[in-house]
CSV table of C-alpha atoms in Angstrom, one decimal:
chain,number,residue,atom,x,y,z
Z,446,GLN,CA,14.5,10.0,8.3
Z,447,VAL,CA,11.4,11.7,6.9
Z,448,GLN,CA,8.5,11.7,9.3
Z,449,VAL,CA,5.1,13.3,9.2
Z,450,VAL,CA,2.8,12.9,12.2
Z,451,GLU,CA,-0.9,13.9,12.2
Z,452,SER,CA,-2.9,14.9,15.2
Z,453,GLY,CA,-6.2,16.5,16.0
Z,454,GLY,CA,-8.8,14.0,14.7
Z,455,GLY,CA,-11.9,13.2,16.7
Z,456,VAL,CA,-15.7,13.0,16.7
Z,457,VAL,CA,-17.7,16.1,16.0
Z,458,GLN,CA,-21.2,16.9,15.1
Z,459,PRO,CA,-22.3,18.2,11.6
Z,460,GLY,CA,-21.7,21.9,11.2
Z,461,GLU,CA,-18.9,21.9,13.8
Z,462,SER,CA,-15.2,22.7,13.2
Z,463,LEU,CA,-11.9,20.8,13.7
Z,464,ARG,CA,-8.3,21.6,13.1
Z,465,LEU,CA,-5.8,19.0,12.1
Z,466,SER,CA,-2.0,19.4,12.6
Z,467,CYS,CA,0.9,17.6,11.0
Z,468,ALA,CA,4.4,17.8,12.5
Z,469,ALA,CA,7.1,17.3,9.9
Z,470,SER,CA,10.7,16.3,10.5
Z,471,GLY,CA,13.7,14.8,8.6
Z,472,PHE,CA,13.6,17.3,5.7
Z,473,THR,CA,13.6,21.0,4.9
Z,474,PHE,CA,9.9,21.6,5.5
Z,475,SER,CA,10.1,25.3,4.4
Z,476,LYS,CA,11.1,24.3,0.9
Z,477,ILE,CA,8.6,21.5,0.2
Z,478,GLY,CA,4.9,21.5,-0.7
Z,479,MET,CA,2.5,19.5,1.4
Z,480,HIS,CA,-0.9,17.8,0.8
Z,481,TRP,CA,-3.8,16.5,2.8
Z,482,VAL,CA,-5.4,13.3,1.4
Z,483,ARG,CA,-8.3,11.5,2.9
Z,484,GLN,CA,-9.6,8.0,2.7
Z,485,THR,CA,-12.9,6.4,3.3
Z,486,PRO,CA,-14.0,2.8,2.8
Z,487,GLY,CA,-16.8,3.9,0.4
Z,488,LYS,CA,-15.1,6.7,-1.7
Z,489,GLY,CA,-11.5,5.5,-1.5
Z,490,LEU,CA,-8.6,7.9,-1.7
Z,491,GLU,CA,-9.5,11.6,-2.2
Z,492,TRP,CA,-7.0,14.5,-2.5
Z,493,VAL,CA,-8.1,17.4,-0.3
Z,494,ALA,CA,-5.7,20.3,-0.5
Z,495,PHE,CA,-2.2,21.4,-1.4
Z,496,ILE,CA,0.0,24.2,-0.1
Z,497,ARG,CA,3.2,25.2,-1.8
Z,498,TYR,CA,6.3,26.1,0.2
Z,499,ASP,CA,5.4,29.8,-0.2
Z,500,GLY,CA,1.8,29.4,0.9
Z,501,ASN,CA,0.2,29.2,-2.5
Z,502,ASN,CA,-2.6,26.7,-2.2
Z,503,LYS,CA,-5.5,24.8,-3.9
Z,504,TYR,CA,-8.4,22.7,-2.9
Z,505,ALA,CA,-10.7,19.9,-4.1
Z,506,ASP,CA,-14.1,21.2,-5.1
Z,507,SER,CA,-15.7,19.1,-2.3
Z,508,VAL,CA,-14.0,21.2,0.4
Z,509,LYS,CA,-13.5,24.6,-1.2
Z,510,GLY,CA,-14.8,27.3,1.0
Z,511,ARG,CA,-15.0,25.1,4.1
Z,512,PHE,CA,-11.4,23.9,4.6
Z,513,THR,CA,-8.3,26.0,4.9
Z,514,ILE,CA,-4.8,24.6,4.5
Z,515,SER,CA,-1.9,26.5,6.1
Z,516,ARG,CA,1.6,26.0,7.3
Z,517,ASP,CA,4.0,27.4,9.9
Z,518,ASN,CA,7.5,27.0,8.5
Z,519,SER,CA,9.0,28.1,11.8
Z,520,LYS,CA,7.4,25.2,13.5
Z,521,ASN,CA,7.6,22.7,10.7
Z,522,THR,CA,3.9,22.2,11.0
Z,523,LEU,CA,1.1,21.8,8.5
Z,524,TYR,CA,-2.6,22.5,9.4
Z,525,LEU,CA,-6.0,21.8,8.0
Z,526,GLN,CA,-8.8,23.9,9.4
Z,527,MET,CA,-12.1,22.2,8.7
Z,528,ASN,CA,-15.3,24.2,9.1
Z,529,SER,CA,-19.0,23.4,8.5
Z,530,LEU,CA,-18.2,19.7,8.7
Z,531,ARG,CA,-20.5,17.2,7.0
Z,532,ALA,CA,-21.1,13.5,7.4
Z,533,GLU,CA,-19.3,12.9,4.1
Z,534,ASP,CA,-16.1,14.4,5.5
Z,535,THR,CA,-15.8,11.4,7.8
Z,536,ALA,CA,-12.5,9.8,6.8
Z,537,ILE,CA,-8.9,9.1,7.8
Z,538,TYR,CA,-6.9,12.2,7.0
Z,539,TYR,CA,-3.3,11.8,5.8
Z,540,CYS,CA,-0.6,14.5,5.8
Z,541,VAL,CA,1.5,13.9,2.7
Z,542,ARG,CA,4.8,15.3,1.5
Z,543,GLU,CA,5.0,16.5,-2.1
Z,544,GLY,CA,7.4,14.2,-3.9
Z,545,GLY,CA,9.4,16.9,-5.7
Z,546,HIS,CA,9.1,15.3,-9.1
Z,547,TRP,CA,8.1,17.4,-12.2
Z,548,LEU,CA,4.5,16.3,-11.6
Z,549,ALA,CA,2.6,16.2,-8.3
Z,550,THR,CA,3.4,13.0,-6.4
Z,551,PHE,CA,2.7,11.9,-2.8
Z,552,ASP,CA,5.9,10.4,-1.5
Z,553,TYR,CA,5.8,10.3,2.3
Z,554,TRP,CA,2.5,9.7,4.2
Z,555,GLY,CA,1.7,10.0,7.9
Z,556,GLN,CA,-0.2,7.3,9.7
Z,557,GLY,CA,-3.4,9.2,9.4
Z,558,THR,CA,-5.9,10.7,11.9
Z,559,LEU,CA,-9.5,9.7,12.0
Z,560,VAL,CA,-12.2,12.4,11.7
Z,561,THR,CA,-15.8,11.3,12.4
Z,562,VAL,CA,-18.7,13.6,11.7
Z,563,SER,CA,-21.8,12.3,13.3
Z,564,SER,CA,-24.8,13.5,15.3
U,611,ASP,CA,-12.7,16.2,-12.7
U,612,ILE,CA,-10.7,13.5,-14.5
U,613,GLN,CA,-12.0,10.0,-13.7
U,614,LEU,CA,-9.7,7.0,-13.4
U,615,THR,CA,-11.1,3.5,-13.8
U,616,GLN,CA,-9.0,0.6,-12.6
U,617,SER,CA,-9.5,-3.0,-13.6
U,618,PRO,CA,-9.8,-5.5,-12.3
U,619,SER,CA,-11.2,-4.5,-8.9
U,620,SER,CA,-9.7,-7.5,-7.3
U,621,LEU,CA,-7.3,-10.2,-8.4
U,622,SER,CA,-6.1,-13.5,-7.1
U,623,ALA,CA,-2.6,-14.6,-8.1
U,624,SER,CA,0.1,-17.0,-7.1
U,625,ILE,CA,3.7,-16.5,-6.0
U,626,GLY,CA,5.9,-16.0,-9.0
U,627,ASP,CA,3.0,-14.9,-11.3
U,628,ARG,CA,3.2,-11.9,-13.5
U,629,VAL,CA,0.3,-9.5,-12.7
U,630,THR,CA,-1.0,-6.6,-14.7
U,631,ILE,CA,-3.4,-3.9,-13.5
U,632,THR,CA,-4.9,-1.3,-15.8
U,633,CYS,CA,-6.0,2.2,-15.3
U,634,ARG,CA,-8.1,4.1,-17.8
U,635,ALA,CA,-8.5,7.9,-17.7
U,636,SER,CA,-11.6,9.8,-18.8
U,637,GLN,CA,-9.4,12.1,-21.0
U,638,ASN,CA,-5.9,12.4,-22.3
U,639,ILE,CA,-3.6,12.9,-19.4
U,640,LYS,CA,-0.3,12.3,-21.2
U,641,ASN,CA,2.0,10.5,-18.7
U,642,TYR,CA,0.7,12.2,-15.6
U,643,VAL,CA,0.0,9.0,-13.7
U,644,ASN,CA,1.4,7.6,-10.5
U,645,TRP,CA,0.9,4.3,-8.8
U,646,TYR,CA,0.7,3.5,-5.1
U,647,GLN,CA,0.7,0.3,-3.0
U,648,GLN,CA,-1.3,0.2,0.2
U,649,LYS,CA,-0.8,-2.7,2.5
U,650,PRO,CA,-3.5,-3.5,5.1
U,651,GLY,CA,-3.6,-1.0,7.9
U,652,LYS,CA,-0.9,1.2,6.4
U,653,ALA,CA,-0.7,4.4,4.4
U,654,PRO,CA,-0.1,4.2,0.7
U,655,ASN,CA,3.4,4.0,-0.7
U,656,LEU,CA,4.6,5.6,-4.0
U,657,LEU,CA,5.8,3.0,-6.5
U,658,ILE,CA,5.8,4.5,-9.9
U,659,TYR,CA,5.6,8.2,-11.0
U,660,ALA,CA,5.2,9.8,-14.5
U,661,SER,CA,3.7,6.5,-15.8
U,662,SER,CA,7.0,4.5,-15.9
U,663,ASP,CA,9.6,5.9,-13.5
U,664,LEU,CA,10.4,3.7,-10.5
U,665,GLN,CA,10.5,5.5,-7.2
U,666,ALA,CA,13.7,5.2,-5.3
U,667,GLY,CA,13.8,2.1,-3.1
U,668,VAL,CA,11.0,0.2,-5.0
U,669,PRO,CA,11.9,-3.3,-6.2
U,670,SER,CA,12.5,-3.6,-9.9
U,671,ARG,CA,9.8,-6.2,-10.3
U,672,PHE,CA,7.4,-3.3,-10.4
U,673,SER,CA,7.1,-1.4,-13.7
U,674,GLY,CA,4.6,1.0,-15.3
U,675,SER,CA,3.7,2.0,-18.8
U,676,GLY,CA,1.2,3.9,-20.9
U,677,SER,CA,0.3,7.3,-22.1
U,678,GLY,CA,-2.8,9.2,-23.1
U,679,THR,CA,-5.7,7.4,-21.5
U,680,ASP,CA,-4.4,3.8,-20.9
U,681,PHE,CA,-1.9,2.8,-18.3
U,682,THR,CA,-0.6,-0.4,-16.7
U,683,LEU,CA,1.2,-1.5,-13.6
U,684,THR,CA,3.0,-4.8,-13.9
U,685,ILE,CA,4.5,-6.9,-11.2
U,686,THR,CA,6.8,-9.6,-12.4
U,687,SER,CA,7.5,-12.6,-10.2
U,688,LEU,CA,4.9,-11.8,-7.5
U,689,GLN,CA,6.1,-12.0,-3.9
U,690,PRO,CA,4.1,-12.7,-0.7
U,691,GLU,CA,4.8,-9.1,0.5
U,692,ASP,CA,3.0,-7.8,-2.6
U,693,LEU,CA,-0.4,-8.5,-1.0
U,694,ALA,CA,-1.9,-5.1,-1.1
U,695,THR,CA,-4.3,-2.7,-2.8
U,696,TYR,CA,-2.9,-0.8,-5.7
U,697,TYR,CA,-4.1,2.7,-6.8
U,698,CYS,CA,-3.4,4.8,-9.8
U,699,GLN,CA,-3.5,8.6,-9.5
U,700,GLN,CA,-3.4,11.4,-12.0
U,701,SER,CA,-1.7,14.8,-11.6
U,702,TYR,CA,-2.8,16.3,-14.9
U,703,GLY,CA,-6.0,18.1,-13.8
U,704,ALA,CA,-6.4,21.0,-11.4
U,705,SER,CA,-7.7,18.5,-8.9
U,706,TYR,CA,-5.8,15.2,-8.4
U,707,THR,CA,-7.8,12.0,-8.4
U,708,PHE,CA,-7.3,8.4,-7.7
U,709,GLY,CA,-8.6,5.2,-9.2
U,710,GLN,CA,-10.9,3.0,-7.0
U,711,GLY,CA,-8.2,0.5,-6.3
U,712,THR,CA,-7.3,-3.1,-7.2
U,713,LYS,CA,-7.1,-5.5,-4.3
U,714,LEU,CA,-4.4,-8.2,-5.0
U,715,GLU,CA,-4.8,-11.4,-3.1
U,716,ILE,CA,-2.2,-14.1,-3.1
């Protein structure tokens, strides 16, 4: 069965960095695009970044230049490197599989990992 | 970015009711709309894609419609397990965005 499991969340101070990981199983990871989506009580759900199976990627404006999405297809693992973190980056971060329909969909979600940015 | 506005923000209904949630886009997004259900303490779950296509495994009491700027999610014969928050999401723009959510109380 499809599984995506996030790790790496924690508490950091503003300006610091953090790297999230997502271990994928139950599907051919190297052939599927992956997303990061975050959720806060105040701003709701926010798409963060996408990486295609071949490494092509795109970002939300709010994280462009600070976050980097990457993948290691040999390890079936997705990453999100988060630099220059701000208080407004505090959220639950979900690793999400691209649904494979003709438009972008989010079909399998992990349980999420909490990132807290606070001094 | 394309903005999505859902209404109502919250809704109280009874078992067996027919429920309709609307989502309005800030510009024409054709049928590039998906709907998700999020139960308390869980991650969202894809219900409907491309405005009206039912995701595999989703009960047929869920349906979607609309195109352009106005979209609806309908639940016929509401069940206790449908207690959740429902989100629309657009995939038309370069950046994907979600509505603010509709909390369904039973």
